[in-house]
PDB file of C-alpha atoms in Angstrom:
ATOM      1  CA  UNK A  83       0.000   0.000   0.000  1.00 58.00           C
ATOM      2  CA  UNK A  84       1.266   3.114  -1.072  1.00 71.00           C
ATOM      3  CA  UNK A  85       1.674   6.200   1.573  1.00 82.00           C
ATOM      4  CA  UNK A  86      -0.390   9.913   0.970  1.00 93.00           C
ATOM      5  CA  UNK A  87       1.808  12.457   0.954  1.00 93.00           C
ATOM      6  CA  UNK A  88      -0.128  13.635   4.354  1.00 93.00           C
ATOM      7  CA  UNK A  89       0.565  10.470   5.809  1.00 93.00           C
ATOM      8  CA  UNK A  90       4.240  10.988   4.808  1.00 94.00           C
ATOM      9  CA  UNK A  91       4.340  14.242   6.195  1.00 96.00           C
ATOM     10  CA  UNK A  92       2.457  12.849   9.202  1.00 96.00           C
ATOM     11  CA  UNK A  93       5.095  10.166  10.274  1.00 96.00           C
ATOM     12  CA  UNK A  94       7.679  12.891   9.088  1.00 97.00           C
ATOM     13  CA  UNK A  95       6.652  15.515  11.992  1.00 97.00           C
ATOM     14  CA  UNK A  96       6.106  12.544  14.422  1.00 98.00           C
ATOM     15  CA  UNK A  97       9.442  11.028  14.430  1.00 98.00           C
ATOM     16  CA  UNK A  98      10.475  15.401  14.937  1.00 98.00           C
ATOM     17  CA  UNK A  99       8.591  14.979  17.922  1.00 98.00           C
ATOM     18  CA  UNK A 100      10.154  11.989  19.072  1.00 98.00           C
ATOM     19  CA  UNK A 101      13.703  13.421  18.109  1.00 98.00           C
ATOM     20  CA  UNK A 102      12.458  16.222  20.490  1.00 97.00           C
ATOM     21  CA  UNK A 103      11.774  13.898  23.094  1.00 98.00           C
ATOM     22  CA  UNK A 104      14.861  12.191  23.162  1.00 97.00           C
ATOM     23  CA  UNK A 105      16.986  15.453  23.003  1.00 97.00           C
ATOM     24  CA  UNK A 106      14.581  16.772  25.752  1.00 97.00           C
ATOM     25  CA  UNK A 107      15.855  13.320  28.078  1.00 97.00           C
ATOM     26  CA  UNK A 108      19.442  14.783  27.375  1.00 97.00           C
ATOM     27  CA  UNK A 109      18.916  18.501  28.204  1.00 97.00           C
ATOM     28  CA  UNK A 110      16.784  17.700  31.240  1.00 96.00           C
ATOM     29  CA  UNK A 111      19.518  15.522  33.005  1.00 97.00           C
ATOM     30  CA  UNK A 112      22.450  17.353  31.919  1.00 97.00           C
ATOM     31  CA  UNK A 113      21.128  20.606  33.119  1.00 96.00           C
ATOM     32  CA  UNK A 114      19.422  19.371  36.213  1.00 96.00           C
ATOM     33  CA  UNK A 115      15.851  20.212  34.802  1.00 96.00           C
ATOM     34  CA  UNK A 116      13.549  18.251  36.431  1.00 95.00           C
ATOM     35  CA  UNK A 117      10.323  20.319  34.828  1.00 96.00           C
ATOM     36  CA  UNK A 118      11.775  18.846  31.747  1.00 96.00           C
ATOM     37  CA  UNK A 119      12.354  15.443  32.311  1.00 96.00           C
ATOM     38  CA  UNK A 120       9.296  14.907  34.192  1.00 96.00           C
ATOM     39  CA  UNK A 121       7.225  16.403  30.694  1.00 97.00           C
ATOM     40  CA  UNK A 122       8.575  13.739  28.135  1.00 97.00           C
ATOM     41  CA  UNK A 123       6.650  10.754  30.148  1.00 98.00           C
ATOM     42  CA  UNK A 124       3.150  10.170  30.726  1.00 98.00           C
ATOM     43  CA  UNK A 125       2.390   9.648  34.277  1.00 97.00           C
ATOM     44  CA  UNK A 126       1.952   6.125  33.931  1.00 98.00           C
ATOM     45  CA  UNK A 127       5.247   5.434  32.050  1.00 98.00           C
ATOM     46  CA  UNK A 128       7.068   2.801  32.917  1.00 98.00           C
ATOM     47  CA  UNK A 129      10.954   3.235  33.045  1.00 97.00           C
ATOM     48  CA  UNK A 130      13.248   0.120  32.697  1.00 96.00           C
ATOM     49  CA  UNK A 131      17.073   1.700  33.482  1.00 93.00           C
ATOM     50  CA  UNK A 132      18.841  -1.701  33.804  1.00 87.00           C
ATOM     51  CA  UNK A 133      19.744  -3.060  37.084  1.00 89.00           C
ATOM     52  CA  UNK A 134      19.782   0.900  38.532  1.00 90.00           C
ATOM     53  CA  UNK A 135      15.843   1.475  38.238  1.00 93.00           C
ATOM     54  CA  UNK A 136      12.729  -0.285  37.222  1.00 95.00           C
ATOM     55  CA  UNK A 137       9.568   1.391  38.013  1.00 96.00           C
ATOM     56  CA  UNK A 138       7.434   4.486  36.928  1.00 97.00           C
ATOM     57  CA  UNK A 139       9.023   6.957  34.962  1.00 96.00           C
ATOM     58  CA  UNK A 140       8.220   9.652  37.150  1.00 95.00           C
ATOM     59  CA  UNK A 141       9.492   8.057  40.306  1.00 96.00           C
ATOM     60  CA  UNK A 142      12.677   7.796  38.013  1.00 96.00           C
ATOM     61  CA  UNK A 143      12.983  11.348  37.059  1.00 95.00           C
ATOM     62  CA  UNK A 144      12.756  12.136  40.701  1.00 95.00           C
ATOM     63  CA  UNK A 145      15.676   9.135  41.735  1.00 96.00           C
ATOM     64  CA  UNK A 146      17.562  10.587  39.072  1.00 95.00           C
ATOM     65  CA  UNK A 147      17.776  14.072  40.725  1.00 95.00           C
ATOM     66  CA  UNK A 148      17.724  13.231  44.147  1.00 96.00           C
ATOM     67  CA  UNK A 149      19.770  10.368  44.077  1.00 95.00           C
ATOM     68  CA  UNK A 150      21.674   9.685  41.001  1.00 95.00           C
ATOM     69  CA  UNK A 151      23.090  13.191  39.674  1.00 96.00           C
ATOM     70  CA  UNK A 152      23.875  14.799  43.042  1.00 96.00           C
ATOM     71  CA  UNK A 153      27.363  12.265  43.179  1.00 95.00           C
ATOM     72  CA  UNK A 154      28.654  14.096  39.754  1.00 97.00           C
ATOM     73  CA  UNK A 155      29.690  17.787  38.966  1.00 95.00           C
ATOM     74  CA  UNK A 156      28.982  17.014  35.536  1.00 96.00           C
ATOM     75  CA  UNK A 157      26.894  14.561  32.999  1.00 98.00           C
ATOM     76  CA  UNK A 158      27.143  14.869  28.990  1.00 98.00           C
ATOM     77  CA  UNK A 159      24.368  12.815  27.330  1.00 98.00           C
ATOM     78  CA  UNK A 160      24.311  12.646  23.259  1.00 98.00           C
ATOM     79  CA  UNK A 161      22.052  10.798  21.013  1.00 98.00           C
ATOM     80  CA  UNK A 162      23.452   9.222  17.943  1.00 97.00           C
ATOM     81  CA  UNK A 163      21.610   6.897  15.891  1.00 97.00           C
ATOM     82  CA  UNK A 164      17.972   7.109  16.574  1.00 97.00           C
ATOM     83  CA  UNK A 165      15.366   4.626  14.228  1.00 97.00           C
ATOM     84  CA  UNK A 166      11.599   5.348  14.513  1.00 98.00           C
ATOM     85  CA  UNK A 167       8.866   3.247  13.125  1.00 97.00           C
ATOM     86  CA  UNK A 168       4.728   5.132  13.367  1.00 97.00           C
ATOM     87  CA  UNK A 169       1.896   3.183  13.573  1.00 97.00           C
ATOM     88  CA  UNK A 170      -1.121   5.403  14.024  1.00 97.00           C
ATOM     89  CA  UNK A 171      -0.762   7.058  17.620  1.00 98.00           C
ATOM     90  CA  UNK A 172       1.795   4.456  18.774  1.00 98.00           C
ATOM     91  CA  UNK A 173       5.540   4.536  17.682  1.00 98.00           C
ATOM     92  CA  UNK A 174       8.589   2.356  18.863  1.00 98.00           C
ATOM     93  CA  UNK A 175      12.161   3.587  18.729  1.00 98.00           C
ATOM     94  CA  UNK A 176      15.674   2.435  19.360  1.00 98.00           C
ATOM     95  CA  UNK A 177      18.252   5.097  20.591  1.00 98.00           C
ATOM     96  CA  UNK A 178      21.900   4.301  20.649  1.00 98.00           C
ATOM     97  CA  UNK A 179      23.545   6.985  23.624  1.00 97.00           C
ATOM     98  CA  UNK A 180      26.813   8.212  24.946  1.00 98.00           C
ATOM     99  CA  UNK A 181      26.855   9.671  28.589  1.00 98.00           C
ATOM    100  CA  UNK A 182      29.773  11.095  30.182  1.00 98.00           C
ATOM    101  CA  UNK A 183      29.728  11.612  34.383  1.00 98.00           C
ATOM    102  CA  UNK A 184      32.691  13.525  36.246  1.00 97.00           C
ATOM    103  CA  UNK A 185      32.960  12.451  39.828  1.00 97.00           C
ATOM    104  CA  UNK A 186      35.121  14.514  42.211  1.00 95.00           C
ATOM    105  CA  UNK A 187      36.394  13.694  45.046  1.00 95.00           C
ATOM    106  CA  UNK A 188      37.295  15.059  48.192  1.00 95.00           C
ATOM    107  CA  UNK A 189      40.748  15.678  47.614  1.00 96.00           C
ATOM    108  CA  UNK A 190      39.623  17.268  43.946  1.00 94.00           C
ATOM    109  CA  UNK A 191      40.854  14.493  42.141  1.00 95.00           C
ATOM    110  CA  UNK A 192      38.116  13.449  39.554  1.00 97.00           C
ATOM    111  CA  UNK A 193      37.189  10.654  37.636  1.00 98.00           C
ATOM    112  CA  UNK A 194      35.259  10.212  34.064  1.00 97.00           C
ATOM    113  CA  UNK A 195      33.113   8.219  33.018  1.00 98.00           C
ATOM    114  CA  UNK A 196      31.973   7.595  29.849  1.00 98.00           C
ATOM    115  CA  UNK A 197      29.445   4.683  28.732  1.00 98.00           C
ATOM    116  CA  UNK A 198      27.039   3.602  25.507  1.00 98.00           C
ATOM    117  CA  UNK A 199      23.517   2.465  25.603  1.00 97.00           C
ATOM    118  CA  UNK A 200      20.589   1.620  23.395  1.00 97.00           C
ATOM    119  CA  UNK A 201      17.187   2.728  24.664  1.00 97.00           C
ATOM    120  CA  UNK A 202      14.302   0.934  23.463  1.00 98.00           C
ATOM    121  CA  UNK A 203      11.108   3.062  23.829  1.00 98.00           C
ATOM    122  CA  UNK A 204       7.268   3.193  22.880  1.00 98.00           C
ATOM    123  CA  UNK A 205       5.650   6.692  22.498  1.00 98.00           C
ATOM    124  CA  UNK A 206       2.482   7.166  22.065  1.00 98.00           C
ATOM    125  CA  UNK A 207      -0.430  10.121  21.189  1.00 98.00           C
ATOM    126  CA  UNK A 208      -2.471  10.683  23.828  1.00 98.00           C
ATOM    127  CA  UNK A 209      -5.101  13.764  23.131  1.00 98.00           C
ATOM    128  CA  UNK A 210      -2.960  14.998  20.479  1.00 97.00           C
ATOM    129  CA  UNK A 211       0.298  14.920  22.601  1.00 97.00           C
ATOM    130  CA  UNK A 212       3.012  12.587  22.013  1.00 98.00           C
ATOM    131  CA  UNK A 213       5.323  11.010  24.852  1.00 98.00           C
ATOM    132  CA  UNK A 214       7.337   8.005  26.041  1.00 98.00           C
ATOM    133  CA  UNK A 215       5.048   5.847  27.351  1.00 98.00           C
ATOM    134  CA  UNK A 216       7.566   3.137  27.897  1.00 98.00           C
ATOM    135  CA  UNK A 217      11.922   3.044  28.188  1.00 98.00           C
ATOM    136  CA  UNK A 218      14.016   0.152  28.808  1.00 97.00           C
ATOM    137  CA  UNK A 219      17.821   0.550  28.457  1.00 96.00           C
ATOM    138  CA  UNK A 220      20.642  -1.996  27.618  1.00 96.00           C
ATOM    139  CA  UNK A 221      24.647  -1.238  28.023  1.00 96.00           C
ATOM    140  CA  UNK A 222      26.921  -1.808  25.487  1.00 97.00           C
ATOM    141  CA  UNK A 223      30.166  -0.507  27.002  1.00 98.00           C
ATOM    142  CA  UNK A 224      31.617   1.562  29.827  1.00 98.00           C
ATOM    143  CA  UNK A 225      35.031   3.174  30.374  1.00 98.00           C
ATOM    144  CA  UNK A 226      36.253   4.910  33.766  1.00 98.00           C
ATOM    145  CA  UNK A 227      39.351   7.061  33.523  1.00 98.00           C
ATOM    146  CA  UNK A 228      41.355  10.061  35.788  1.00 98.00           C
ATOM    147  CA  UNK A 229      40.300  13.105  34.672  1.00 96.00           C
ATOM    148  CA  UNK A 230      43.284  15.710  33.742  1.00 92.00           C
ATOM    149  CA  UNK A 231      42.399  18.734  34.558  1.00 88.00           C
ATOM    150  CA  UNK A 232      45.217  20.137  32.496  1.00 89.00           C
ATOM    151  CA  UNK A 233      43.338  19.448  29.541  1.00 87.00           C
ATOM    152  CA  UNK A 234      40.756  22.402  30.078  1.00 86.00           C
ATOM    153  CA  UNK A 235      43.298  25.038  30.562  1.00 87.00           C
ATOM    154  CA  UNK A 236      45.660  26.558  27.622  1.00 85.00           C
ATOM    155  CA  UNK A 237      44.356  26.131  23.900  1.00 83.00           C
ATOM    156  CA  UNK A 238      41.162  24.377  25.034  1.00 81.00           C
ATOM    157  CA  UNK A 239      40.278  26.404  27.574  1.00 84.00           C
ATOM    158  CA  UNK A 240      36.667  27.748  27.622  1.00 85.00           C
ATOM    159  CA  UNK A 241      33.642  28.191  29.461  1.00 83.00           C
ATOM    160  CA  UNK A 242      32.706  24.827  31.291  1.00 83.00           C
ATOM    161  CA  UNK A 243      28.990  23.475  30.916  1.00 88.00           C
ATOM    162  CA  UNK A 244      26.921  24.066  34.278  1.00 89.00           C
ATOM    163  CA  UNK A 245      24.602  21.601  35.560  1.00 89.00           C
ATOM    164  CA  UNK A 246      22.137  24.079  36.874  1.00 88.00           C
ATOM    165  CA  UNK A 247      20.733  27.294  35.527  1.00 89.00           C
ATOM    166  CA  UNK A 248      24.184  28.652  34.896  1.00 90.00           C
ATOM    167  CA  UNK A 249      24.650  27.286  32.027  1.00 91.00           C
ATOM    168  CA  UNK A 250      25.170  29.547  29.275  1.00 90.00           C
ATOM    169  CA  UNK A 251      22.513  27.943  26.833  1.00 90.00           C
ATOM    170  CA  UNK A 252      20.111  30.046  29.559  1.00 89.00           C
ATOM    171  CA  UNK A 253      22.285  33.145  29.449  1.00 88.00           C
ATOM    172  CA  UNK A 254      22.825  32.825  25.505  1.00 90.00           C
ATOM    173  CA  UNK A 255      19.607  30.923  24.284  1.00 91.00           C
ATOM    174  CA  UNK A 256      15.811  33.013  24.687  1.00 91.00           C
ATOM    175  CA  UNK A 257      14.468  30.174  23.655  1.00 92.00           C
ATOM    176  CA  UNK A 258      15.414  27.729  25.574  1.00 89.00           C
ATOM    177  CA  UNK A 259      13.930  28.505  29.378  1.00 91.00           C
ATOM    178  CA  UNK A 260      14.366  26.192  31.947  1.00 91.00           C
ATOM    179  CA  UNK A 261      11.547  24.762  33.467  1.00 90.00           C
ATOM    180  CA  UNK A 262      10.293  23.891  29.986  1.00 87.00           C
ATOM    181  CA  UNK A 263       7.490  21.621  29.297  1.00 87.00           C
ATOM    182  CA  UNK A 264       7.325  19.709  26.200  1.00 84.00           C
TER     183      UNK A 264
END
């Protein structure tokens, strides 16, 4: 059966929205936006993060921030390959990740971590508004290293990323507020 070019355009802008969604996951951790995170689930979501977290999403989003990210000055999280299939107002996708966490400790010695995943998700369009309606997460690798500092001074020195609402993307971005719902 051939596709209408308004169906085309249809699946088109949803996989956008799940894009959005996904990048929305990233921006919400790494800035410590919980408004954020919580908006890309429904409430009955179920999230699957490995041996780490199984549960509702939302009870996740609120782990994450009062239990997970307070141990690191610093998370990176970047979405590669992403692969979306629509059918009607339910989707599946599969998300391949990098996330990078800086630890310091006490004696300001730090450690980096930096790890790949697959997510394996179900969205779906409730009342006109899509979400993730389901998350499950596999690892493929992980590597833990010393950080050197020395690397962030000299020719690649620049303004760090903040994991709050320091960050320049607020200072520099209008359209980007935190607190942001999707």
């Amino acid at each position: 059966m051939t596709n209408t070019t308004d169906e085309m355009l249809r699946e088109l802008l949803v996989k956008d929205r799940l894009h959005e969604l996904e990048m929305a996951y990233c921006r919400g951790v790494d800035r410590r936006d919980a408004a954020l995170l919580h908006s890309i689930f429904f409430e009955d979501a179920i999230e699957e993060h490995g041996d780490m977290y199984r549960g509702s999403a939302t009870q996740f989003a609120e782990w994450v921030f009062r239990d997970l990210l307070p141990r690191y000055e610093l998370t990176a999280h970047y979405v590669l390959n992403e692969w979306y299939r629509v059918d009607g107002d339910k989707a599946e996708g599969e998300t391949h990740r990098l996330s990078y966490h800086r630890e310091r400790a006490a004696d300001g010695s730090a450690t980096e971590a930096t790890a790949a995943c697959r997510t394996f998700n179900r969205y779906e369009c409730r009342d006109g508004v899509w979400k993730i309606s389901y998350r499950s997460v596999a690892r493929d690798w992980v590597t833990k290293r010393p950080v050197d500092d020395s690397l962030y001074q000299g020719h690649f020195r620049m303004a760090l990323s903040q994991p709050n609402d320091q960050d320049d993307s607020y200072r520099l971005l209008s359209l980007f507020p935190r607190g942001e719902q999707l």
